[in-house]
Structure formats: structure tokens, C-alpha cells
JSON list of C-alpha atoms in Angstrom, two decimals:
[
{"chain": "M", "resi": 1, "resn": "UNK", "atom": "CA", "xyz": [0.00, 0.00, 0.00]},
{"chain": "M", "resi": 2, "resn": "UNK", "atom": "CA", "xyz": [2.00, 3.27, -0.96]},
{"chain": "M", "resi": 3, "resn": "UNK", "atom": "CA", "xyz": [-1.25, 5.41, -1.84]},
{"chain": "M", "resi": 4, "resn": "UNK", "atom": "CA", "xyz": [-4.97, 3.84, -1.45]},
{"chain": "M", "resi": 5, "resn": "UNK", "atom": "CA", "xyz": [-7.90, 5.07, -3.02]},
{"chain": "M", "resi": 6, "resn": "UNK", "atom": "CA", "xyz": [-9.87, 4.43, 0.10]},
{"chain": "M", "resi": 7, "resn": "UNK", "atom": "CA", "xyz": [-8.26, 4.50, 3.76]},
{"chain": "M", "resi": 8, "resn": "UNK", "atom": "CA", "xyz": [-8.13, 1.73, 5.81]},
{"chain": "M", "resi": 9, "resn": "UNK", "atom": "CA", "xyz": [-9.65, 2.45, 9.07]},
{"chain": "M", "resi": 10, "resn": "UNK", "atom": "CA", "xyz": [-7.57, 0.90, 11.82]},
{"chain": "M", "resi": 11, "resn": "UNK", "atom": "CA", "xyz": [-9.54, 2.95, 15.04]},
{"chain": "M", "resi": 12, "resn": "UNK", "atom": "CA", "xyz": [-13.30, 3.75, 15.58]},
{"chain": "M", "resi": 13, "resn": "UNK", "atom": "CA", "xyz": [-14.20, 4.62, 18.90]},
{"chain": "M", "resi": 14, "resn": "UNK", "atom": "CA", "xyz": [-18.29, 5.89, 18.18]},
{"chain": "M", "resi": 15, "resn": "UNK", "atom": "CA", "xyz": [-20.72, 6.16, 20.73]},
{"chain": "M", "resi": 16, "resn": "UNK", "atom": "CA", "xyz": [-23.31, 7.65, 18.01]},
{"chain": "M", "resi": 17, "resn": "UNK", "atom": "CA", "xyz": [-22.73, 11.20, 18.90]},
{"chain": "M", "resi": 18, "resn": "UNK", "atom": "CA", "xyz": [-19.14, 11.72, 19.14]},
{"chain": "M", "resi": 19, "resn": "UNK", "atom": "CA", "xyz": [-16.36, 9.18, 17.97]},
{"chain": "M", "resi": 20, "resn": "UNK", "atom": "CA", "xyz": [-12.61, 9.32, 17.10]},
{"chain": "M", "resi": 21, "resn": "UNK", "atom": "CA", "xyz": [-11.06, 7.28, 14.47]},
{"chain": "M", "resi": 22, "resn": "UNK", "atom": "CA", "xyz": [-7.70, 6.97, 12.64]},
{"chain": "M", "resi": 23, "resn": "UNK", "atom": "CA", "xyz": [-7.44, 6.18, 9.15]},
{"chain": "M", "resi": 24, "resn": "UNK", "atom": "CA", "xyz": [-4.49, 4.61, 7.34]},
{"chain": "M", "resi": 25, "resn": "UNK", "atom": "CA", "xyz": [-3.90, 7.01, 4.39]},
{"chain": "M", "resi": 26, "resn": "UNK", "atom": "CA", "xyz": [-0.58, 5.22, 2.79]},
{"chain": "M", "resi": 27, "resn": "UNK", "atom": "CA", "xyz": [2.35, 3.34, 3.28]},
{"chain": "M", "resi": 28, "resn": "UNK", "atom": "CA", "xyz": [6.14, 4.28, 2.64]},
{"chain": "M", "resi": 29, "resn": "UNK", "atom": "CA", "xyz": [8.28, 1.02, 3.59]},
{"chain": "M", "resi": 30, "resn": "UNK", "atom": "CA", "xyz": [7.82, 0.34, 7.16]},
{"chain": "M", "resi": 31, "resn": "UNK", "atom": "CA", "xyz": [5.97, 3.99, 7.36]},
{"chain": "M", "resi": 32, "resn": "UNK", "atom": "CA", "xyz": [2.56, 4.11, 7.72]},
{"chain": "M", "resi": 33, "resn": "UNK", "atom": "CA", "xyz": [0.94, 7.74, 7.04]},
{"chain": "M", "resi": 34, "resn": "UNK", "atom": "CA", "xyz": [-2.37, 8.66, 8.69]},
{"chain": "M", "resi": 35, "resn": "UNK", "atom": "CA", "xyz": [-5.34, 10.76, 9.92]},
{"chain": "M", "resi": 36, "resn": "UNK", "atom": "CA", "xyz": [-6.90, 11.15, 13.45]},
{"chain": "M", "resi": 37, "resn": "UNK", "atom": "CA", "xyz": [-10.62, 12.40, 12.79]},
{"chain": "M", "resi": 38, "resn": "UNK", "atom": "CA", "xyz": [-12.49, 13.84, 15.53]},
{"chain": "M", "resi": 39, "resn": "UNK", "atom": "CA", "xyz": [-16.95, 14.03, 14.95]},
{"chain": "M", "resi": 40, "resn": "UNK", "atom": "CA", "xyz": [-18.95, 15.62, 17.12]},
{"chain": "M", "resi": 41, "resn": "UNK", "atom": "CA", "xyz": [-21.75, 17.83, 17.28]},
{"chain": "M", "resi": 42, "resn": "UNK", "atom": "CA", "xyz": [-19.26, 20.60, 19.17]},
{"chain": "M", "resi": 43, "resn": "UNK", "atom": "CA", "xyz": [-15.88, 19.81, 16.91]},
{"chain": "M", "resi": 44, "resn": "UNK", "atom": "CA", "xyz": [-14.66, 18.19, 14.45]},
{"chain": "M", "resi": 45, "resn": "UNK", "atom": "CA", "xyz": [-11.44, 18.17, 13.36]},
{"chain": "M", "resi": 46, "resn": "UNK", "atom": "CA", "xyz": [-8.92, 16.01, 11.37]},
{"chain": "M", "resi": 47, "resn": "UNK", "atom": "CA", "xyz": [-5.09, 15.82, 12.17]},
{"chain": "M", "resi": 48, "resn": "UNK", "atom": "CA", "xyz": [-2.25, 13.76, 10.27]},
{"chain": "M", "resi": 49, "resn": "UNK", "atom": "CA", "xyz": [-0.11, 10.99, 12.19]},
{"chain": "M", "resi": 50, "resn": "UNK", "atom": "CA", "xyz": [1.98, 8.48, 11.53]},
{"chain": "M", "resi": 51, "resn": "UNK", "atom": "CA", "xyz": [3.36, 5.22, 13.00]},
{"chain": "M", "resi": 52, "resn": "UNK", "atom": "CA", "xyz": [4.64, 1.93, 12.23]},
{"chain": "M", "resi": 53, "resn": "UNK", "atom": "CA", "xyz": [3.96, -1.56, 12.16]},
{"chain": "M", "resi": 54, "resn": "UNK", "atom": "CA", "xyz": [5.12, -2.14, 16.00]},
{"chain": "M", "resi": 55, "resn": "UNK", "atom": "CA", "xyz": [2.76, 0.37, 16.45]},
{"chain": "M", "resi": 56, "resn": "UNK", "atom": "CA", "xyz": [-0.13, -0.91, 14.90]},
{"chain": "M", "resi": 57, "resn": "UNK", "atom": "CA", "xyz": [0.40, -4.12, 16.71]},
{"chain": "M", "resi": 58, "resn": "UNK", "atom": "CA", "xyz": [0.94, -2.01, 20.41]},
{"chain": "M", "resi": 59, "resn": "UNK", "atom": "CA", "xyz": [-2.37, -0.59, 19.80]},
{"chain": "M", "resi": 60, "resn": "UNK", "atom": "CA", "xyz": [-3.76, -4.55, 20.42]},
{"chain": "M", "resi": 61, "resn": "UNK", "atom": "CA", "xyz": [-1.53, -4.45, 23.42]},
{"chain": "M", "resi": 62, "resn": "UNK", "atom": "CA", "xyz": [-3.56, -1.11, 24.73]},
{"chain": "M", "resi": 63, "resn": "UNK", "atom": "CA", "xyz": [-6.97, -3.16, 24.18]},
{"chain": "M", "resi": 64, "resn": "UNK", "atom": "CA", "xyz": [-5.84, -5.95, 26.08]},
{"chain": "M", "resi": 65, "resn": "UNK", "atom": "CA", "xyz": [-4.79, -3.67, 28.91]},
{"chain": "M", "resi": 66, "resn": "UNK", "atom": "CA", "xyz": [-7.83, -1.76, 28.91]},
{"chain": "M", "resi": 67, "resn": "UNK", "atom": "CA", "xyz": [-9.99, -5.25, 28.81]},
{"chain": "M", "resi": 68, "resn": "UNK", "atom": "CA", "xyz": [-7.51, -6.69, 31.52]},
{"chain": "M", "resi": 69, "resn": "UNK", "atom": "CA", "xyz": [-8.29, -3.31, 33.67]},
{"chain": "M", "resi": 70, "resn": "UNK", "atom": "CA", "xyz": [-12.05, -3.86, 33.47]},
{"chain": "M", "resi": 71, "resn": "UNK", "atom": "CA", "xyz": [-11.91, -6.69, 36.06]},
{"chain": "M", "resi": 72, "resn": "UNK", "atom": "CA", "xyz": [-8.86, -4.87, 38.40]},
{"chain": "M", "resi": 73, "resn": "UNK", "atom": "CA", "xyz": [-11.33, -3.88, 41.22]},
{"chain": "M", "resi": 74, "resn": "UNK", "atom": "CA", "xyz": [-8.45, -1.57, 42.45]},
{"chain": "M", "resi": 75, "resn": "UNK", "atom": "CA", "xyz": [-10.79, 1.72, 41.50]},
{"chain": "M", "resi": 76, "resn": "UNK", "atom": "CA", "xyz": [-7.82, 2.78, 39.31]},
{"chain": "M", "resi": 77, "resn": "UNK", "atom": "CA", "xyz": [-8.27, 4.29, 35.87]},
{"chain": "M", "resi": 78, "resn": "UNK", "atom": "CA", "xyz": [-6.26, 3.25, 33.16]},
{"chain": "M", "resi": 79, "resn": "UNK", "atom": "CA", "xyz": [-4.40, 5.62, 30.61]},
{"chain": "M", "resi": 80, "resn": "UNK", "atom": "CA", "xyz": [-2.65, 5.01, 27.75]},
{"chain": "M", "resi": 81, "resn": "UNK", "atom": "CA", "xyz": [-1.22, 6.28, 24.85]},
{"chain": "M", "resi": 82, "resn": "UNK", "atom": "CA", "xyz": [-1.40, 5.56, 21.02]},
{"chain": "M", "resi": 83, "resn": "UNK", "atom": "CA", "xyz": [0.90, 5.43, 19.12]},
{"chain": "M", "resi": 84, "resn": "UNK", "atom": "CA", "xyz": [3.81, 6.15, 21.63]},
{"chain": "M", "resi": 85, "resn": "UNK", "atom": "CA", "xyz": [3.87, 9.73, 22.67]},
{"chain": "M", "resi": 86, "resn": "UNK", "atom": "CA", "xyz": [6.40, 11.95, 21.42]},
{"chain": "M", "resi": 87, "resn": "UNK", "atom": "CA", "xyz": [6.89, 11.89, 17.83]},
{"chain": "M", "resi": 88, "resn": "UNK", "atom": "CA", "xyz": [3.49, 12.70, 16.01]},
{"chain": "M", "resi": 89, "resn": "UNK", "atom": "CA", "xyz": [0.10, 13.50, 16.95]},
{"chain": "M", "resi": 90, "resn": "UNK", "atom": "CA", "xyz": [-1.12, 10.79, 19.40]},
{"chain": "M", "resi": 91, "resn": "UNK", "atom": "CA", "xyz": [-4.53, 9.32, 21.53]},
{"chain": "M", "resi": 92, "resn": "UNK", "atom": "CA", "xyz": [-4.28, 9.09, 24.76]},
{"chain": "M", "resi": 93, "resn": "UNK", "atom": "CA", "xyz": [-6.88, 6.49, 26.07]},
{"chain": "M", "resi": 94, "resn": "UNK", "atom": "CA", "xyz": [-8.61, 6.80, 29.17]},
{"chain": "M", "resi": 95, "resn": "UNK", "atom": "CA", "xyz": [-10.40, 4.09, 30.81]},
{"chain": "M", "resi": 96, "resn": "UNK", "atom": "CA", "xyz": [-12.69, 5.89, 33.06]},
{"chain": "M", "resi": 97, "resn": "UNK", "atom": "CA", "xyz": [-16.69, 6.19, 32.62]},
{"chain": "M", "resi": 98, "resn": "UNK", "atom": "CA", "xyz": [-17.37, 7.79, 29.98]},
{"chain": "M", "resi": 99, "resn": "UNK", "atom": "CA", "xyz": [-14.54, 6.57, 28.18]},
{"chain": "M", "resi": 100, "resn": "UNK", "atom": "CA", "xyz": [-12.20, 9.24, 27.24]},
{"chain": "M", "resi": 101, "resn": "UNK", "atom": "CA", "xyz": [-10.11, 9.53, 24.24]},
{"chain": "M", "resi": 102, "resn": "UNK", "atom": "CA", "xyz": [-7.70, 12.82, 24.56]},
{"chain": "M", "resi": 103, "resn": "UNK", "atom": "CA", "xyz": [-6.10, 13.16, 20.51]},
{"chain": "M", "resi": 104, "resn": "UNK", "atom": "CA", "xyz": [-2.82, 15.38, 21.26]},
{"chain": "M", "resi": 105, "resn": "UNK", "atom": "CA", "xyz": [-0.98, 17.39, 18.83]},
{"chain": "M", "resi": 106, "resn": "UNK", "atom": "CA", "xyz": [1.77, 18.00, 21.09]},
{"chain": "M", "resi": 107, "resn": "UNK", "atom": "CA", "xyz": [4.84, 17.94, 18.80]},
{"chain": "M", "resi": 108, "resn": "UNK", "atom": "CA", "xyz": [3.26, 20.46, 16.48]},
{"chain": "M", "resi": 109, "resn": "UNK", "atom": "CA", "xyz": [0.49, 23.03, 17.22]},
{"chain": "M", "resi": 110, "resn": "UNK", "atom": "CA", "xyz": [0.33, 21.58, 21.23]},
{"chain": "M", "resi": 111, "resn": "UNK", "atom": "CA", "xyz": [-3.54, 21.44, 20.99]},
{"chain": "M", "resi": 112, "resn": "UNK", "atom": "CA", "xyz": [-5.34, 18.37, 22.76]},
{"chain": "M", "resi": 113, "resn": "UNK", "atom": "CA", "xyz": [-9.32, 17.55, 22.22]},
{"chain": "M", "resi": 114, "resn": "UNK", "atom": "CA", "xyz": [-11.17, 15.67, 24.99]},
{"chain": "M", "resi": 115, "resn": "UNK", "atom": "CA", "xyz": [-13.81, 13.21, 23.48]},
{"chain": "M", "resi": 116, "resn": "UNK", "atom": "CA", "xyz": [-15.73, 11.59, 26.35]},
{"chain": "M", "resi": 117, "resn": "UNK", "atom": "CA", "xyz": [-17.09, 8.40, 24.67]},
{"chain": "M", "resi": 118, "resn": "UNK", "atom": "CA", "xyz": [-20.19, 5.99, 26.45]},
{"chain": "M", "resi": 119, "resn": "UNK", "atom": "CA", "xyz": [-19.37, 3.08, 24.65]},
{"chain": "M", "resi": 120, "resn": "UNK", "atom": "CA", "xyz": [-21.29, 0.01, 24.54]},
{"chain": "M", "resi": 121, "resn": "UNK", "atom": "CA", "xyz": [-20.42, -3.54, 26.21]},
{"chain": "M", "resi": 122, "resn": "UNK", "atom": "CA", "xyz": [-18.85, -4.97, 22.54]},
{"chain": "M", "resi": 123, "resn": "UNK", "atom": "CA", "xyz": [-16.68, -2.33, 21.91]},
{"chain": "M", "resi": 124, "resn": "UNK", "atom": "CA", "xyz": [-14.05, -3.95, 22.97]},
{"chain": "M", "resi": 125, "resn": "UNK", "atom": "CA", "xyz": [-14.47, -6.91, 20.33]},
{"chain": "M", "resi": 126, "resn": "UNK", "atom": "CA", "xyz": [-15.49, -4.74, 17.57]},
{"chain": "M", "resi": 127, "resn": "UNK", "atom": "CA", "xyz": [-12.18, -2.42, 17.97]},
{"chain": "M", "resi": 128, "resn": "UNK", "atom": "CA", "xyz": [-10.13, -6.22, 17.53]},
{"chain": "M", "resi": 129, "resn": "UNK", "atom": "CA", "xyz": [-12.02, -6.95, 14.87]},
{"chain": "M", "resi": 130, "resn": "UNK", "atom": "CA", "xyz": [-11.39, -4.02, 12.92]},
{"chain": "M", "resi": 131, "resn": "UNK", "atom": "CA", "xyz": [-7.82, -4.38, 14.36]},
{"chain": "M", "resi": 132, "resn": "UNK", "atom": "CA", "xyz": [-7.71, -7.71, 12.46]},
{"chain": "M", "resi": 133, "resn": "UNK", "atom": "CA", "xyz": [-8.67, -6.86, 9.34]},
{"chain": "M", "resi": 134, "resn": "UNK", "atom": "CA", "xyz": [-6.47, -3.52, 8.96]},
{"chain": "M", "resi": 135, "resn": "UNK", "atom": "CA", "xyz": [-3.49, -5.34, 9.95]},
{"chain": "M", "resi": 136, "resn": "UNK", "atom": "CA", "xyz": [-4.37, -8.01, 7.28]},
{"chain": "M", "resi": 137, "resn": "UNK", "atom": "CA", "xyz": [-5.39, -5.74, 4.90]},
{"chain": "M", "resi": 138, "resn": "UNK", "atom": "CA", "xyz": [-2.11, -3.54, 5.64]},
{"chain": "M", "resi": 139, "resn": "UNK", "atom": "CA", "xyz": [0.12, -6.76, 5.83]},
{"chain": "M", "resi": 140, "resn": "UNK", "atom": "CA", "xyz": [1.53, -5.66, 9.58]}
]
């Protein structure tokens, strides 16, 4: 995949008023070149990522922490961050109810949007299965 006519959608968080996804634009060698869109009824906004294929497999890694933190009974929230923070625009995934997703532009313009999120029961297996099929249809 070096340019696709039609994105490959490796995120969706959508609670049917507000969601956050990230789209897989194109592919330079290991490079993968993206978009984080933000819908809402109070924003919505689009910003341009990137990551690779470690990444795309850490963001599995996130949803089985967040799934292994829904039976920790220790009244902690869990946070983390996707892709790893630092080098592009990046989620950062908060496992609190509502369901938070914070997209960060912090190497660039420094500007975060907060998008709480009441998602369902199965959104857990519906984010793996779309998981699944963009690393197949990627090839990470």
C-alpha cells in the first residue's frame, strides 16, 4: 500500500454522537501515514499521524490492557497512549466512565481535544475486529 484510493480504518471509537477514528492514508516502507478524525456535534477536526507496524500491533496491546483493567477492582483508571507519545500526533486512552479519548498534537500546534465516549459492552471486540482486518489488509 504506498497510496490507497480508500483508507483503511484501523480505530473507531463511536458512541453515536461523538467518535474518534484513525485512518491509514498510505504506506512508505515500514511507514505508515495517517489521519486522526475527531466528529462531534461541538468539533470536528482532522489531524495527520503516523506510525509503524510495531505500532499498529501495540495498539492490540492497549486493548488488552484496557480489557484486563475492566476486572482490576483496584478503583484505578487506566491511561494510555497511542501510538507512543512523542513523535506525532497521538490518543491518549482513558479508561474511566465515559470513556475518554484525549487526541494530542503535542509535537506540532500543542492542541489536545477531549472526546468523552459511552461506549457500549462490545466495543471492545469490535475495535479487535477491525484491528484484524487492517493489519491483514495492511500486511503488519
Amino acid at each position: 500500500m504506498t497510496e490507497s484510493a480508500e483508507p483503511v480504518e484501523l480505530i473507531r471509537l463511536d458512541d453515536g454522537v461523538q467518535s474518534v477514528a484513525v485512518r491509514v492514508l498510505s504506506r512508505e516502507g515500514d511507514y505508515y501515514d495517517a489521519e486522526i478524525v475527531i466528529e462531534s456535534d461541538f468539533v470536528n477536526a482532522t489531524v495527520r499521524t503516523g506510525f509503524d507496524a510495531d505500532d499498529i500491533r501495540a495498539w492490540g496491546s492497549l486493548l488488552d490492557a484496557v480489557q484486563g483493567d475492566e476486572h482490576d477492582d483496584e478503583g484505578t483508571v487506566f491511561a494510555g497512549d497511542w501510538p507512543q507519545e512523542g513523535r506525532t500526533a497521538y490518543l491518549t486512552f482513558v479508561a474511566d466512565d465515559p470513556y475518554v479519548v484525549e487526541v494530542r498534537d503535542a509535537p506540532s500546534t500543542r492542541i489536545c481535544v477531549r472526546v468523552p465516549l459511552d461506549l457500549d459492552g462490545d466495543w471492545i471486540t469490535e475495535a479487535r475486529e477491525r484491528h484484524a482486518a487492517a493489519r491483514q489488509a495492511l500486511g503488519a
